[in-house]
């Protein structure tokens, strides 16, 4: 977090820097500071769905579900019919355990969303499908999503967050023991990002 101060000072209107700084403070649990920085990111670029989504997570972390829902609506209004924004909306609804809304957003956004957003949204949708009894579709989605993750990793997970992503896949495949082992590996390698993980509900 200390490193973001000179970055912000040198580029005081850089929406991307404000977003990254806001994410950092969210991970630290310093929510008012995170909200302030993310608010500036969104003010500079209202259509920046990544910052809009992270701001949703801040409101959720604060326990303000009403503001989180309103933030999702603001993100969609600023990005009408944008696939990634719709997928982010689905992830936000998933974090609130609103599975019906999450599915509506994910079904609309996933096919054309950016690759990173699509992978994580697909994990959420597969979990929803499992809970609605649509096992066959869920299995196919998990299989395809695992293939996309493996391509992204270059074959094997490397970063702490990669191991967490694989843990979710293993849980969706019914392998709770390996999922727990993967989570332990992620933590031992430095994973500390629980507050910015909308798919944490799955785990």
PDB file of N, CA, C and O in Angstrom, residues 125-153:
ATOM      1  N   UNK A 125     -21.094 -19.938 -12.201  1.00  0.00           N
ATOM      2  CA  UNK A 125     -22.288 -20.495 -12.841  1.00  0.00           C
ATOM      3  C   UNK A 125     -22.351 -22.001 -12.646  1.00  0.00           C
ATOM      4  O   UNK A 125     -23.432 -22.557 -12.392  1.00  0.00           O
ATOM      5  N   UNK A 126     -21.214 -22.689 -12.740  1.00  0.00           N
ATOM      6  CA  UNK A 126     -21.204 -24.143 -12.530  1.00  0.00           C
ATOM      7  C   UNK A 126     -21.686 -24.491 -11.124  1.00  0.00           C
ATOM      8  O   UNK A 126     -22.431 -25.461 -10.933  1.00  0.00           O
ATOM      9  N   UNK A 127     -21.268 -23.706 -10.147  1.00  0.00           N
ATOM     10  CA  UNK A 127     -21.694 -23.943  -8.765  1.00  0.00           C
ATOM     11  C   UNK A 127     -23.201 -23.750  -8.626  1.00  0.00           C
ATOM     12  O   UNK A 127     -23.883 -24.540  -7.970  1.00  0.00           O
ATOM     13  N   UNK A 128     -23.731 -22.717  -9.280  1.00  0.00           N
ATOM     14  CA  UNK A 128     -25.175 -22.472  -9.255  1.00  0.00           C
ATOM     15  C   UNK A 128     -25.911 -23.632  -9.921  1.00  0.00           C
ATOM     16  O   UNK A 128     -26.937 -24.113  -9.411  1.00  0.00           O
ATOM     17  N   UNK A 129     -25.406 -24.098 -11.046  1.00  0.00           N
ATOM     18  CA  UNK A 129     -26.043 -25.206 -11.763  1.00  0.00           C
ATOM     19  C   UNK A 129     -26.071 -26.470 -10.911  1.00  0.00           C
ATOM     20  O   UNK A 129     -27.070 -27.198 -10.890  1.00  0.00           O
ATOM     21  N   UNK A 130     -24.977 -26.735 -10.210  1.00  0.00           N
ATOM     22  CA  UNK A 130     -24.959 -27.890  -9.323  1.00  0.00           C
ATOM     23  C   UNK A 130     -26.057 -27.790  -8.275  1.00  0.00           C
ATOM     24  O   UNK A 130     -26.737 -28.775  -7.969  1.00  0.00           O
ATOM     25  N   UNK A 131     -26.228 -26.599  -7.707  1.00  0.00           N
ATOM     26  CA  UNK A 131     -27.213 -26.419  -6.647  1.00  0.00           C
ATOM     27  C   UNK A 131     -28.647 -26.421  -7.178  1.00  0.00           C
ATOM     28  O   UNK A 131     -29.590 -26.571  -6.391  1.00  0.00           O
ATOM     29  N   UNK A 132     -28.804 -26.265  -8.482  1.00  0.00           N
ATOM     30  CA  UNK A 132     -30.149 -26.339  -9.059  1.00  0.00           C
ATOM     31  C   UNK A 132     -30.420 -27.701  -9.679  1.00  0.00           C
ATOM     32  O   UNK A 132     -31.457 -27.901 -10.311  1.00  0.00           O
ATOM     33  N   UNK A 133     -29.481 -28.643  -9.506  1.00  0.00           N
ATOM     34  CA  UNK A 133     -29.681 -30.010  -9.981  1.00  0.00           C
ATOM     35  C   UNK A 133     -29.335 -30.245 -11.441  1.00  0.00           C
ATOM     36  O   UNK A 133     -29.590 -31.336 -11.971  1.00  0.00           O
ATOM     37  N   UNK A 134     -28.712 -29.251 -12.097  1.00  0.00           N
ATOM     38  CA  UNK A 134     -28.352 -29.402 -13.518  1.00  0.00           C
ATOM     39  C   UNK A 134     -26.926 -29.945 -13.622  1.00  0.00           C
ATOM     40  O   UNK A 134     -26.006 -29.277 -14.106  1.00  0.00           O
ATOM     41  N   UNK A 135     -26.740 -31.168 -13.173  1.00  0.00           N
ATOM     42  CA  UNK A 135     -25.411 -31.739 -13.026  1.00  0.00           C
ATOM     43  C   UNK A 135     -24.686 -31.896 -14.355  1.00  0.00           C
ATOM     44  O   UNK A 135     -23.478 -31.649 -14.441  1.00  0.00           O
ATOM     45  N   UNK A 136     -25.381 -32.331 -15.393  1.00  0.00           N
ATOM     46  CA  UNK A 136     -24.724 -32.584 -16.674  1.00  0.00           C
ATOM     47  C   UNK A 136     -24.133 -31.300 -17.249  1.00  0.00           C
ATOM     48  O   UNK A 136     -22.973 -31.276 -17.688  1.00  0.00           O
ATOM     49  N   UNK A 137     -24.927 -30.229 -17.243  1.00  0.00           N
ATOM     50  CA  UNK A 137     -24.420 -28.954 -17.763  1.00  0.00           C
ATOM     51  C   UNK A 137     -23.286 -28.435 -16.894  1.00  0.00           C
ATOM     52  O   UNK A 137     -22.306 -27.881 -17.396  1.00  0.00           O
ATOM     53  N   UNK A 138     -23.418 -28.615 -15.581  1.00  0.00           N
ATOM     54  CA  UNK A 138     -22.368 -28.163 -14.671  1.00  0.00           C
ATOM     55  C   UNK A 138     -21.060 -28.886 -14.961  1.00  0.00           C
ATOM     56  O   UNK A 138     -19.988 -28.265 -14.996  1.00  0.00           O
ATOM     57  N   UNK A 139     -21.112 -30.210 -15.168  1.00  0.00           N
ATOM     58  CA  UNK A 139     -19.888 -30.980 -15.455  1.00  0.00           C
ATOM     59  C   UNK A 139     -19.214 -30.500 -16.725  1.00  0.00           C
ATOM     60  O   UNK A 139     -17.981 -30.366 -16.773  1.00  0.00           O
ATOM     61  N   UNK A 140     -19.993 -30.254 -17.759  1.00  0.00           N
ATOM     62  CA  UNK A 140     -19.408 -29.786 -19.020  1.00  0.00           C
ATOM     63  C   UNK A 140     -18.764 -28.421 -18.841  1.00  0.00           C
ATOM     64  O   UNK A 140     -17.686 -28.144 -19.375  1.00  0.00           O
ATOM     65  N   UNK A 141     -19.412 -27.557 -18.080  1.00  0.00           N
ATOM     66  CA  UNK A 141     -18.876 -26.221 -17.847  1.00  0.00           C
ATOM     67  C   UNK A 141     -17.587 -26.291 -17.041  1.00  0.00           C
ATOM     68  O   UNK A 141     -16.614 -25.587 -17.334  1.00  0.00           O
ATOM     69  N   UNK A 142     -17.549 -27.142 -16.036  1.00  0.00           N
ATOM     70  CA  UNK A 142     -16.335 -27.304 -15.226  1.00  0.00           C
ATOM     71  C   UNK A 142     -15.203 -27.839 -16.083  1.00  0.00           C
ATOM     72  O   UNK A 142     -14.060 -27.360 -15.994  1.00  0.00           O
ATOM     73  N   UNK A 143     -15.490 -28.828 -16.909  1.00  0.00           N
ATOM     74  CA  UNK A 143     -14.469 -29.409 -17.780  1.00  0.00           C
ATOM     75  C   UNK A 143     -13.872 -28.364 -18.715  1.00  0.00           C
ATOM     76  O   UNK A 143     -12.645 -28.257 -18.867  1.00  0.00           O
ATOM     77  N   UNK A 144     -14.735 -27.568 -19.330  1.00  0.00           N
ATOM     78  CA  UNK A 144     -14.256 -26.537 -20.258  1.00  0.00           C
ATOM     79  C   UNK A 144     -13.498 -25.442 -19.519  1.00  0.00           C
ATOM     80  O   UNK A 144     -12.467 -24.946 -19.997  1.00  0.00           O
ATOM     81  N   UNK A 145     -13.980 -25.068 -18.336  1.00  0.00           N
ATOM     82  CA  UNK A 145     -13.323 -24.004 -17.573  1.00  0.00           C
ATOM     83  C   UNK A 145     -11.956 -24.455 -17.074  1.00  0.00           C
ATOM     84  O   UNK A 145     -10.993 -23.674 -17.085  1.00  0.00           O
ATOM     85  N   UNK A 146     -11.840 -25.710 -16.655  1.00  0.00           N
ATOM     86  CA  UNK A 146     -10.538 -26.231 -16.238  1.00  0.00           C
ATOM     87  C   UNK A 146      -9.547 -26.177 -17.391  1.00  0.00           C
ATOM     88  O   UNK A 146      -8.378 -25.801 -17.203  1.00  0.00           O
ATOM     89  N   UNK A 147     -10.000 -26.510 -18.582  1.00  0.00           N
ATOM     90  CA  UNK A 147      -9.120 -26.435 -19.756  1.00  0.00           C
ATOM     91  C   UNK A 147      -8.641 -24.998 -19.986  1.00  0.00           C
ATOM     92  O   UNK A 147      -7.453 -24.768 -20.258  1.00  0.00           O
ATOM     93  N   UNK A 148      -9.536 -24.032 -19.816  1.00  0.00           N
ATOM     94  CA  UNK A 148      -9.148 -22.629 -19.992  1.00  0.00           C
ATOM     95  C   UNK A 148      -8.146 -22.196 -18.919  1.00  0.00           C
ATOM     96  O   UNK A 148      -7.177 -21.494 -19.212  1.00  0.00           O
ATOM     97  N   UNK A 149      -8.378 -22.610 -17.670  1.00  0.00           N
ATOM     98  CA  UNK A 149      -7.428 -22.291 -16.607  1.00  0.00           C
ATOM     99  C   UNK A 149      -6.064 -22.906 -16.903  1.00  0.00           C
ATOM    100  O   UNK A 149      -5.028 -22.252 -16.722  1.00  0.00           O
ATOM    101  N   UNK A 150      -6.030 -24.148 -17.332  1.00  0.00           N
ATOM    102  CA  UNK A 150      -4.754 -24.816 -17.616  1.00  0.00           C
ATOM    103  C   UNK A 150      -3.996 -24.107 -18.727  1.00  0.00           C
ATOM    104  O   UNK A 150      -2.764 -23.988 -18.675  1.00  0.00           O
ATOM    105  N   UNK A 151      -4.713 -23.636 -19.722  1.00  0.00           N
ATOM    106  CA  UNK A 151      -4.062 -22.866 -20.782  1.00  0.00           C
ATOM    107  C   UNK A 151      -3.479 -21.576 -20.222  1.00  0.00           C
ATOM    108  O   UNK A 151      -2.356 -21.189 -20.568  1.00  0.00           O
ATOM    109  N   UNK A 152      -4.222 -20.919 -19.349  1.00  0.00           N
ATOM    110  CA  UNK A 152      -3.755 -19.673 -18.743  1.00  0.00           C
ATOM    111  C   UNK A 152      -2.524 -19.926 -17.875  1.00  0.00           C
ATOM    112  O   UNK A 152      -1.586 -19.137 -17.863  1.00  0.00           O
ATOM    113  N   UNK A 153      -2.512 -21.023 -17.115  1.00  0.00           N
ATOM    114  CA  UNK A 153      -1.393 -21.345 -16.235  1.00  0.00           C
ATOM    115  C   UNK A 153      -0.175 -21.842 -16.989  1.00  0.00           C
ATOM    116  O   UNK A 153       0.919 -21.895 -16.436  1.00  0.00           O
TER     117      UNK A 153
END
